[in-house]
Short mmCIF file of C-alpha atoms in Angstrom, two decimals:
data_model
loop_
_atom_site.label_atom_id
_atom_site.label_comp_id
_atom_site.label_asym_id
_atom_site.label_seq_id
_atom_site.Cartn_x
_atom_site.Cartn_y
_atom_site.Cartn_z
CA MET F 233 72.58 157.10 45.23
CA ASN F 234 74.58 159.50 47.45
CA LEU F 235 71.48 159.99 49.58
CA LEU F 236 71.25 156.24 50.17
CA LYS F 237 74.90 156.09 51.24
CA TYR F 238 74.37 158.89 53.78
CA LEU F 239 71.30 157.17 55.17
CA GLY F 240 73.20 153.86 55.58
CA VAL F 241 76.06 155.56 57.46
CA ALA F 242 73.58 157.33 59.75
CA VAL F 243 71.81 154.07 60.62
CA VAL F 244 75.13 152.35 61.47
CA LEU F 245 76.17 155.25 63.73
CA TRP F 246 72.79 155.23 65.46
CA LEU F 247 72.96 151.48 66.15
CA THR F 248 76.49 151.76 67.47
CA GLY F 249 75.45 154.52 69.84
CA CYS F 250 72.56 152.44 71.22
CA ALA F 251 74.85 149.52 71.94
CA SER F 252 77.31 151.75 73.83
CA ILE F 253 74.95 154.06 75.65
CA ASP F 254 75.72 152.68 79.15
CA GLN F 255 79.23 151.35 78.66
CA PRO F 256 81.19 153.50 76.20
CA ARG F 257 84.25 151.69 74.98
CA SER F 258 87.58 153.28 74.18
CA VAL F 259 88.44 153.18 70.50
CA ASN F 260 92.09 153.49 71.30
CA SER F 261 93.62 150.24 69.99
CA ALA F 262 96.40 150.50 72.55
CA ASP F 263 93.96 149.94 75.40
CA ALA F 264 93.28 146.34 76.34
CA PRO F 265 89.63 145.30 75.83
CA GLN F 266 87.68 145.63 79.07
CA PRO F 267 85.70 142.61 80.26
CA PRO F 268 81.95 143.03 80.21
CA THR F 269 80.46 144.08 83.51
CA VAL F 270 77.02 143.89 85.07
CA GLN F 271 75.42 146.74 86.98
CA VAL F 272 73.40 145.73 90.02
CA ASP F 273 71.34 147.65 92.55
CA ARG F 274 73.78 146.91 95.40
CA PRO F 275 77.61 146.78 95.70
CA ALA F 276 79.22 143.90 93.85
CA ILE F 277 79.57 140.69 95.83
CA PRO F 278 81.52 137.55 94.91
CA ALA F 279 79.12 135.07 93.38
CA GLY F 280 79.20 131.42 94.38
CA PRO F 281 78.96 128.66 91.81
CA HIS F 282 75.16 128.47 92.19
CA GLN F 283 74.41 132.15 93.01
CA ALA F 284 72.67 134.24 90.37
CA ILE F 285 73.17 138.02 89.99
CA ILE F 286 70.24 139.94 88.54
CA PRO F 287 71.30 143.00 86.48
CA ALA F 288 69.64 146.38 87.03
CA GLY F 289 70.11 147.79 83.53
CA PRO F 290 70.90 146.88 79.90
CA LEU F 291 73.82 144.56 79.23
CA SER F 292 76.80 145.33 77.03
CA PRO F 293 77.31 142.99 74.08
CA ILE F 294 80.20 140.53 74.17
CA THR F 295 82.55 140.68 71.21
CA ALA F 296 83.80 137.61 69.35
CA SER F 297 87.34 138.15 70.66
CA GLU F 298 86.08 138.21 74.25
CA LEU F 299 84.12 135.01 73.68
CA ARG F 300 87.23 133.22 72.44
CA SER F 301 89.46 134.46 75.27
CA GLY F 302 87.66 132.70 78.19
CA PRO F 303 89.15 129.48 79.60
CA VAL F 304 87.30 126.26 78.70
CA THR F 305 87.44 123.10 80.85
CA LEU F 306 86.73 119.86 79.04
CA GLN F 307 85.07 117.25 81.29
CA LEU F 308 85.72 113.85 79.81
CA PRO F 309 83.36 111.01 80.73
CA PRO F 310 84.67 108.56 83.34
CA ALA F 311 87.00 105.93 81.94
CA ASP F 312 85.28 103.22 83.99
CA LEU F 313 83.08 102.90 87.07
CA TRP F 314 86.05 103.20 89.45
CA ASP F 315 86.88 106.59 87.91
CA ARG F 316 83.26 107.67 88.31
CA ILE F 317 83.29 106.64 91.99
CA ARG F 318 86.52 108.57 92.61
CA ARG F 319 85.00 111.74 91.12
CA GLY F 320 82.07 111.50 93.52
CA PHE F 321 84.08 111.20 96.75
CA GLY F 322 82.69 113.75 99.19
CA MET F 323 83.33 112.54 102.74
CA PRO F 324 86.16 113.95 104.84
CA ASP F 325 89.12 111.61 105.06
CA LEU F 326 89.87 109.89 108.33
CA GLU F 327 93.53 109.75 109.28
CA SER F 328 94.45 107.29 112.03
CA ASP F 329 96.57 104.28 112.83
CA LEU F 330 93.48 102.08 112.47
CA VAL F 331 93.16 103.19 108.85
CA ARG F 332 96.80 102.24 108.21
CA ASP F 333 96.18 98.90 109.89
CA ARG F 334 93.17 98.12 107.67
CA GLU F 335 95.00 99.27 104.54
CA GLN F 336 97.73 96.75 105.32
CA TRP F 337 95.14 94.05 105.99
CA TYR F 338 93.42 94.46 102.62
CA ALA F 339 96.63 95.03 100.67
CA THR F 340 98.11 91.74 101.89
CA ARG F 341 95.04 89.76 100.77
CA PRO F 342 94.86 90.28 96.99
CA ASP F 343 92.80 87.10 96.41
CA TYR F 344 90.14 88.27 98.84
CA MET F 345 90.06 91.75 97.25
CA GLN F 346 89.78 90.20 93.79
CA ARG F 347 86.84 87.98 94.73
CA MET F 348 85.09 90.84 96.51
CA THR F 349 85.48 93.39 93.74
CA GLU F 350 84.50 90.93 91.01
CA ARG F 351 81.36 90.02 92.97
CA SER F 352 80.49 93.72 93.27
CA SER F 353 80.60 94.28 89.50
CA LYS F 354 76.95 93.17 89.20
CA TYR F 355 75.66 95.78 91.65
CA LEU F 356 78.00 98.79 91.79
CA PHE F 357 76.62 100.71 88.82
CA HIS F 358 73.10 100.70 90.23
CA ILE F 359 74.30 101.84 93.67
CA VAL F 360 76.40 104.67 92.20
CA GLU F 361 73.45 105.82 90.10
CA GLU F 362 71.19 105.94 93.16
CA LEU F 363 73.80 107.85 95.19
CA GLU F 364 74.26 110.46 92.48
CA VAL F 365 70.50 110.97 92.11
CA ARG F 366 70.29 111.63 95.86
CA GLY F 367 73.43 113.81 95.94
CA MET F 368 75.19 111.49 98.40
CA PRO F 369 78.96 110.82 98.48
CA THR F 370 80.00 107.85 96.38
CA GLU F 371 82.19 106.44 99.17
CA LEU F 372 78.92 104.89 100.37
CA ALA F 373 78.91 102.62 97.31
CA LEU F 374 81.89 100.88 98.94
CA LEU F 375 80.04 100.19 102.20
CA PRO F 376 78.82 96.69 101.20
CA TYR F 377 82.49 95.68 100.98
CA ILE F 378 82.62 96.24 104.73
CA GLU F 379 79.17 94.88 105.55
CA SER F 380 79.05 91.66 103.54
CA ALA F 381 81.88 91.61 100.99
CA PHE F 382 79.07 92.32 98.49
CA ASN F 383 77.43 88.95 99.14
CA PRO F 384 73.62 89.40 99.01
CA GLN F 385 73.15 85.97 100.62
CA ALA F 386 75.26 86.85 103.67
CA VAL F 387 73.64 86.27 107.08
CA SER F 388 75.37 87.32 110.29
CA VAL F 389 75.23 85.53 113.64
CA ALA F 390 72.86 88.30 114.76
CA LYS F 391 70.50 87.43 111.83
CA ALA F 392 71.35 90.52 109.75
CA ALA F 393 70.92 89.64 106.07
CA GLY F 394 71.82 90.89 102.61
CA MET F 395 74.67 92.92 101.22
CA TRP F 396 73.58 95.90 103.37
CA GLN F 397 73.07 93.64 106.46
CA PHE F 398 69.64 94.66 107.69
CA MET F 399 68.37 93.26 110.98
CA PRO F 400 64.80 91.88 110.76
CA ALA F 401 63.21 94.74 112.73
CA THR F 402 65.13 97.45 110.86
CA GLY F 403 64.18 95.83 107.56
CA THR F 404 60.52 95.88 108.54
CA TYR F 405 60.80 99.58 109.51
CA PHE F 406 62.13 100.37 106.03
CA GLU F 407 59.39 98.29 104.34
CA LEU F 408 61.51 95.28 103.40
CA LYS F 409 59.11 92.31 103.19
CA GLN F 410 60.20 89.12 104.95
CA ASN F 411 58.05 86.01 104.52
CA ILE F 412 58.30 82.41 103.38
CA PHE F 413 58.49 83.38 99.70
CA ARG F 414 60.98 86.24 99.78
CA ASP F 415 63.27 88.31 101.98
CA ASP F 416 63.67 91.81 100.60
CA ARG F 417 66.67 92.42 102.86
CA ARG F 418 68.53 90.42 100.20
CA ASP F 419 66.83 92.11 97.23
CA VAL F 420 69.32 94.21 95.23
CA LEU F 421 67.00 97.14 94.48
CA ALA F 422 64.87 97.15 97.64
CA SER F 423 67.76 96.79 100.08
CA THR F 424 69.78 99.51 98.33
CA ARG F 425 66.81 101.88 98.50
CA ALA F 426 66.33 101.11 102.20
CA ALA F 427 70.04 101.44 103.04
CA LEU F 428 70.33 104.85 101.38
CA ASP F 429 67.11 105.98 103.08
CA TYR F 430 68.58 104.91 106.42
CA LEU F 431 71.95 106.57 105.80
CA GLN F 432 70.25 109.82 104.80
CA LYS F 433 68.14 109.67 107.95
CA LEU F 434 71.24 109.14 110.10
CA TYR F 435 73.15 111.96 108.41
CA THR F 436 70.21 114.28 109.05
CA MET F 437 70.28 113.24 112.72
CA PHE F 438 74.01 113.68 113.33
CA GLY F 439 75.18 116.07 110.58
CA ASP F 440 78.40 114.07 110.19
CA TRP F 441 79.01 111.12 107.86
CA HIS F 442 81.40 109.35 110.24
CA LEU F 443 78.83 109.48 113.04
CA ALA F 444 76.10 108.41 110.61
CA LEU F 445 78.17 105.36 109.66
CA ALA F 446 78.84 104.56 113.30
CA ALA F 447 75.08 104.67 113.91
CA TYR F 448 74.46 102.41 110.91
CA ASN F 449 76.72 99.82 112.54
CA TRP F 450 76.06 100.39 116.25
CA GLY F 451 72.56 101.89 116.27
CA GLU F 452 71.41 105.49 116.37
CA GLY F 453 70.43 105.22 120.04
CA SER F 454 73.86 103.97 121.05
CA VAL F 455 75.63 106.79 119.21
CA SER F 456 73.27 109.40 120.67
CA ARG F 457 73.93 108.17 124.21
CA ALA F 458 77.69 108.16 123.62
CA ILE F 459 77.50 111.77 122.42
CA GLN F 460 75.45 112.77 125.46
CA ARG F 461 78.00 111.16 127.81
CA ASN F 462 80.81 113.16 126.22
CA GLN F 463 78.77 116.36 126.35
CA ARG F 464 78.14 115.91 130.07
CA ALA F 465 81.85 115.31 130.61
CA GLY F 466 82.81 118.36 128.53
CA LEU F 467 84.55 116.18 125.91
CA PRO F 468 84.50 116.45 122.08
CA THR F 469 81.76 114.49 120.31
CA GLY F 470 83.45 113.49 117.04
CA TYR F 471 83.66 109.92 115.81
CA THR F 472 87.16 109.36 117.17
CA ASP F 473 86.24 110.92 120.53
CA LEU F 474 83.40 108.57 121.45
CA SER F 475 83.69 105.40 123.48
CA MET F 476 82.34 102.57 121.34
CA PRO F 477 82.71 98.80 120.73
CA ASN F 478 85.72 97.61 118.74
CA GLU F 479 83.54 96.60 115.78
CA THR F 480 82.29 100.18 115.44
CA ARG F 481 85.74 101.60 116.22
CA TYR F 482 87.12 99.74 113.17
CA TYR F 483 84.05 100.32 110.98
CA VAL F 484 84.85 103.72 109.47
CA PRO F 485 88.62 102.96 109.24
CA LYS F 486 87.73 99.89 107.15
CA LEU F 487 85.70 102.03 104.76
CA GLN F 488 88.46 104.66 104.62
CA ALA F 489 91.02 101.96 103.84
CA VAL F 490 88.94 100.61 100.94
CA LYS F 491 88.39 104.18 99.72
CA ASN F 492 92.16 104.80 99.74
CA ILE F 493 92.82 101.61 97.79
CA VAL F 494 90.18 102.53 95.19
CA ALA F 495 91.56 106.08 94.96
CA GLN F 496 95.18 104.95 94.46
CA PRO F 497 95.31 101.24 93.63
CA GLU F 498 98.90 101.49 92.35
CA ARG F 499 100.06 102.70 95.76
CA PHE F 500 98.86 99.44 97.31
CA SER F 501 99.75 97.20 94.32
CA ALA F 502 96.01 96.46 93.99
CA ASP F 503 94.61 95.16 90.72
CA LEU F 504 91.02 96.33 90.48
CA PRO F 505 89.01 94.45 87.83
CA LEU F 506 87.58 96.50 85.00
CA ILE F 507 83.96 97.49 85.71
CA GLU F 508 82.44 99.32 82.77
CA ASN F 509 80.48 102.50 83.37
CA HIS F 510 77.16 101.11 82.16
CA PRO F 511 74.33 99.02 83.67
CA TYR F 512 74.98 95.35 84.32
CA PHE F 513 71.33 94.35 84.55
CA GLN F 514 67.87 95.47 83.58
CA MET F 515 64.39 94.78 84.97
CA VAL F 516 62.00 92.44 83.19
CA ASP F 517 58.27 92.36 83.99
CA LEU F 518 56.51 89.15 85.00
CA ALA F 519 52.84 88.55 84.22
CA HIS F 520 52.52 85.09 85.84
CA ASP F 521 54.08 83.00 88.59
CA ILE F 522 57.14 81.19 87.27
CA ASP F 523 59.60 78.62 88.56
CA VAL F 524 63.07 79.94 89.33
CA ALA F 525 64.62 77.13 87.28
CA LEU F 526 62.41 77.90 84.26
CA ALA F 527 63.14 81.63 84.45
CA ALA F 528 66.90 80.96 84.45
CA GLN F 529 66.50 78.53 81.57
CA LEU F 530 64.49 80.97 79.45
CA ALA F 531 67.04 83.73 80.14
CA ASP F 532 69.92 81.40 79.20
CA VAL F 533 71.75 82.07 82.46
CA SER F 534 72.94 79.64 85.10
CA PRO F 535 70.81 79.19 88.23
CA GLU F 536 73.70 80.62 90.26
CA ASP F 537 73.89 83.81 88.17
CA PHE F 538 70.11 84.15 88.24
CA ARG F 539 70.02 83.94 92.03
CA ALA F 540 72.93 86.40 92.29
CA LEU F 541 70.70 89.05 90.71
CA ASN F 542 67.49 87.81 92.38
CA PRO F 543 68.72 86.72 95.81
CA SER F 544 65.51 87.52 97.70
CA MET F 545 63.73 84.39 96.45
CA ASN F 546 63.27 81.91 99.30
CA LYS F 547 61.49 79.20 97.32
CA GLN F 548 61.54 77.48 93.95
CA VAL F 549 58.80 79.74 92.58
CA ILE F 550 58.59 83.48 91.90
CA LEU F 551 55.17 84.95 92.65
CA ALA F 552 54.32 87.69 90.15
CA ALA F 553 51.88 89.34 92.59
CA ALA F 554 54.70 90.06 95.04
CA THR F 555 57.68 90.19 92.68
CA PRO F 556 56.44 91.74 89.43
CA GLN F 557 59.98 92.23 88.06
CA ILE F 558 63.14 90.19 87.97
CA LEU F 559 66.68 91.32 87.20
CA LEU F 560 68.60 89.82 84.31
CA PRO F 561 71.99 90.57 82.72
CA TRP F 562 71.51 93.29 80.13
CA ASP F 563 72.00 91.09 77.07
CA ASN F 564 69.91 88.22 78.48
CA ALA F 565 66.78 90.26 79.10
CA LEU F 566 65.80 90.21 75.42
CA VAL F 567 66.57 86.50 75.25
CA PHE F 568 64.21 85.88 78.18
CA LYS F 569 61.38 87.89 76.63
CA ARG F 570 61.73 86.08 73.32
CA ASN F 571 61.86 82.63 74.90
CA LEU F 572 58.99 83.40 77.28
CA ASP F 573 56.76 84.38 74.37
CA ALA F 574 57.69 81.15 72.60
CA HIS F 575 57.08 78.94 75.66
CA ALA F 576 54.26 76.69 74.47
CA LYS F 577 53.38 74.76 77.62
CA GLY F 578 51.21 77.53 79.00
CA GLN F 579 52.14 76.77 82.64
CA TYR F 580 55.14 78.64 83.95
CA ALA F 581 55.06 77.50 87.58
CA SER F 582 55.01 73.92 88.82
CA TRP F 583 54.82 75.08 92.45
CA GLY F 584 51.96 76.79 94.24
CA ALA F 585 50.82 77.77 97.74
CA TRP F 586 48.47 75.82 100.03
CA THR F 587 46.99 77.21 103.24
CA VAL F 588 46.84 74.62 106.02
CA PRO F 589 43.20 74.40 107.20
CA SER F 590 43.93 73.07 110.70
CA THR F 591 46.90 72.16 112.86
CA MET F 592 48.36 68.88 111.65
CA THR F 593 51.47 66.76 111.47
CA VAL F 594 53.82 66.94 108.52
CA ALA F 595 52.82 63.39 107.57
CA VAL F 596 49.15 64.33 107.33
CA ALA F 597 49.92 67.51 105.35
CA ALA F 598 52.13 65.56 102.94
CA GLU F 599 49.33 63.06 102.33
CA ARG F 600 46.86 65.89 101.67
CA VAL F 601 49.01 67.52 98.96
CA GLY F 602 50.37 64.30 97.43
CA MET F 603 53.99 64.68 98.49
CA GLY F 604 56.38 62.52 100.44
CA GLU F 605 56.93 63.67 104.01
CA ALA F 606 60.67 64.12 103.47
CA ASP F 607 60.08 66.21 100.33
CA LEU F 608 57.55 68.43 102.07
CA ARG F 609 59.97 69.02 104.94
CA SER F 610 62.82 69.82 102.56
CA VAL F 611 60.88 72.25 100.35
CA ASN F 612 59.41 74.14 103.30
CA ASN F 613 62.34 73.85 105.76
CA ILE F 614 60.31 72.11 108.46
CA PRO F 615 62.49 70.60 111.22
CA PRO F 616 61.66 67.24 112.82
CA ARG F 617 59.10 66.83 115.62
CA MET F 618 57.11 69.92 114.69
CA LEU F 619 53.41 70.43 113.97
CA ILE F 620 52.17 72.78 111.24
CA LYS F 621 49.75 75.28 112.73
CA ALA F 622 46.45 76.24 111.12
CA GLY F 623 46.74 79.18 108.67
CA SER F 624 50.33 78.38 107.70
CA VAL F 625 51.21 78.50 104.00
CA LEU F 626 53.16 75.66 102.39
CA VAL F 627 54.85 75.50 99.01
CA VAL F 628 53.38 72.44 97.27
CA PRO F 629 53.19 71.02 93.73
CA ARG F 630 50.74 73.07 91.68
CA SER F 631 47.60 71.23 90.68
CA GLY F 632 45.61 71.96 87.55
CA LYS F 633 42.99 74.00 89.41
CA MET F 634 45.52 76.26 91.15
CA GLY F 635 45.79 79.79 89.78
CA ASP F 636 48.51 82.37 90.38
CA VAL F 637 49.03 83.19 94.05
CA THR F 638 47.21 86.35 95.13
CA SER F 639 49.13 89.43 96.27
CA GLN F 640 47.56 89.24 99.75
CA LEU F 641 48.85 85.70 100.24
CA ALA F 642 52.20 86.38 98.58
CA ASP F 643 52.90 89.38 100.82
CA ASN F 644 51.69 87.91 104.11
CA ALA F 645 52.36 84.16 103.90
CA SER F 646 54.01 82.65 106.95
CA LEU F 647 54.84 79.22 108.31
CA GLN F 648 53.91 78.74 111.96
CA LEU F 649 55.20 75.65 113.75
CA ALA F 650 54.59 74.18 117.19
CA PRO F 651 56.48 71.41 118.98
CA GLU F 652 54.97 68.01 118.36
CA ILE F 653 54.18 66.68 121.84
CA VAL F 654 55.79 63.26 122.27
CA LEU F 655 54.16 61.17 124.96
CA ARG F 656 55.75 58.33 126.92
CA LYS F 657 53.82 55.50 128.56
CA THR F 658 54.35 55.72 132.30
CA VAL F 659 52.91 53.49 135.05
CA VAL F 660 52.23 55.10 138.42
CA LYS F 661 50.78 53.65 141.63
CA ALA F 662 47.99 55.40 143.49
CA GLY F 663 48.59 56.48 147.05
CA ARG F 664 46.31 55.80 149.99
CA LYS F 665 44.43 59.10 149.56
CA ASP F 666 44.73 59.43 145.79
CA THR F 667 41.72 59.90 143.53
CA LEU F 668 41.50 60.26 139.77
CA ALA F 669 41.07 64.00 140.26
CA SER F 670 44.20 64.34 142.42
CA LEU F 671 46.28 62.30 139.96
CA ALA F 672 44.95 64.31 137.03
CA LYS F 673 45.92 67.57 138.74
CA ARG F 674 49.35 66.23 139.72
CA TYR F 675 50.23 65.10 136.20
CA ARG F 676 48.40 67.89 134.34
CA VAL F 677 46.03 65.63 132.45
CA SER F 678 42.27 65.24 132.62
CA VAL F 679 40.23 62.71 134.61
CA ALA F 680 38.64 61.53 131.36
CA GLN F 681 42.07 60.80 129.87
CA ILE F 682 43.14 58.69 132.88
CA ALA F 683 39.84 56.81 132.77
CA ASP F 684 40.16 56.11 129.03
CA TRP F 685 43.81 55.06 129.25
CA ASN F 686 42.97 52.57 132.05
CA ASP F 687 39.51 51.43 130.89
CA ILE F 688 37.78 52.55 134.08
CA GLN F 689 34.91 54.89 134.88
CA PRO F 690 35.73 58.56 135.61
CA SER F 691 34.01 58.12 138.98
CA ALA F 692 35.95 54.99 139.95
CA THR F 693 37.51 54.79 143.42
CA LEU F 694 41.18 53.97 143.58
CA ARG F 695 42.77 51.58 146.06
CA ALA F 696 46.18 52.10 147.54
CA GLY F 697 48.93 50.68 145.33
CA GLN F 698 46.67 50.41 142.26
CA ALA F 699 48.77 50.67 139.05
CA LEU F 700 47.57 53.24 136.51
CA THR F 701 48.90 53.89 132.97
CA LEU F 702 49.50 57.51 131.96
CA PHE F 703 50.81 59.03 128.74
CA LEU F 704 52.97 61.99 129.75
CA PRO F 705 55.03 64.43 127.67
CA VAL F 706 58.66 63.36 127.39
CA ARG F 707 59.85 66.74 128.70
CA ALA F 708 57.68 66.54 131.81
CA ALA F 709 59.55 65.22 134.84
CA ALA F 710 57.59 62.82 137.07
CA PRO F 711 56.84 64.24 140.53
CA ALA F 712 59.05 63.00 143.33
CA GLY F 713 57.83 59.85 145.07
CA THR F 714 56.26 58.24 141.97
CA ARG F 715 57.54 55.08 140.45
CA SER F 716 57.71 54.57 136.71
CA THR F 717 58.01 51.23 134.98
CA ALA F 718 59.62 52.85 131.97
CA LYS F 719 63.00 51.45 133.02
CA LYS F 720 61.64 47.94 133.40
CA GLN F 721 60.06 47.77 129.94
CA PRO F 722 60.76 49.40 126.54
CA ALA F 723 59.45 52.96 126.51
CA GLU F 724 56.48 53.55 124.25
CA ARG F 725 56.55 56.92 122.54
CA LYS F 726 53.36 58.36 121.12
CA THR F 727 52.35 61.64 119.61
CA ALA F 728 49.38 63.52 120.95
CA ALA F 729 47.40 62.35 117.93
CA SER F 730 48.27 58.65 118.33
CA ALA F 731 47.52 58.77 122.08
CA LYS F 732 43.85 58.99 121.15
CA GLN F 733 43.87 55.35 120.04
CA PRO F 734 43.46 53.96 123.64
CA VAL F 735 40.55 56.36 124.06
CA ARG F 736 38.76 54.86 121.07
CA LYS F 737 39.53 51.29 122.21
CA ALA F 738 38.24 51.94 125.76
CA ALA F 739 35.09 53.53 124.43
CA ALA F 740 34.47 50.50 122.21
CA LYS F 741 34.89 48.14 125.19
CA ARG F 742 32.41 50.11 127.30
CA ALA F 743 29.92 50.11 124.46
CA ALA F 744 30.25 46.33 124.12
CA ARG F 745 29.59 45.89 127.87
#
């Protein structure tokens, strides 16, 4: 038994010696415990938050008392989405009189701020998520307040559209589809992706968020030229140092003002609505084309709320080939799926697409598809006195033999219009040396047309003062020295298509002779 005791004590002493072979500890209880250290091959250097130090030798064990003595920071989850945005602020603050001016402007318009922030509650969570994934400052989630007041249907006088206000060409560059069925510049997901791509590109170009924002508003070329002008003049090239339009001069101060209000709403007596820190919407897959009205009905949401989450839809129908997902409020997504499965009619879309085979009037197209002319104009936004060009795609009532619209058509459909030429009956008198050929050249018509309109042969000789009837475009001004009888009798207006009727009548008369 004594032998076993001695062996146990020896093992304990041996283990203790192994643990302390490199870092012997003092057993004097009066000495404070030394913190564990790490030996490295080079002199010790201060380590940054993301810098690893690789030890060269064995490590000393950490005692339980040392483990308990270290400070612990508890990171509580954000109370709401505003708190989460504040934690992600990462842009340098701009201090200027323009910022104070914009703070005052927003603070004295509480109704406007309330409408704007409530409208943003549908979209902010998604934008913040995307910013955090990319490691971008969360101040950028506030940029749509400046661009569009978070209105995805906003269109500027310069034709910029959506809550991020993309111009048509810029939208095309960032792969935002724009056709008769949809405009992805207004799409919540697609436009946010494109805007963050663009902002990252601009930050890479300029290395400064204020300059990147100026370029987002003014254009990267304009900012680059302004920087080059200052460099040539030996001037600083910061945001506040550049010469720029007033709109761009106020652009970053506006964002800074909104940031300050979000950071300290009590300082500005602002009442920010509660926006929970969780998704507002979720994506739902579509397998077939479906009417916008039916989709809203099956989801049990109002058409207005449906379009607020799916603002890119230009028409009454959603084409699954081009828009395979729709956004619905989180709790309504399951309702939509359940109701869609129970929908017994089998047809989800009452509208389809028809490709116009040849250039035609709206009246002819309406007759072909079984619609009234006014309805066809309204559904497809066709203005008066326009022809529909061949290859154009129209939204028309879906017939039984129509299937779902193909992806090629859904992605590339366009409506091409041409002015409908309105002709006016005009009587001219031939001069002493006039021939049918000279008149045809003067009035930009053909000899055959003049002959048909006047029931004469193309080779006929004209006599001085002979009256001839012409059908000329309304916009065409008659050459000087001609006399028109349009003032003496009611003007007869004809389209280019109806002007062919005299041709057929003249041909019939010649055949009878």
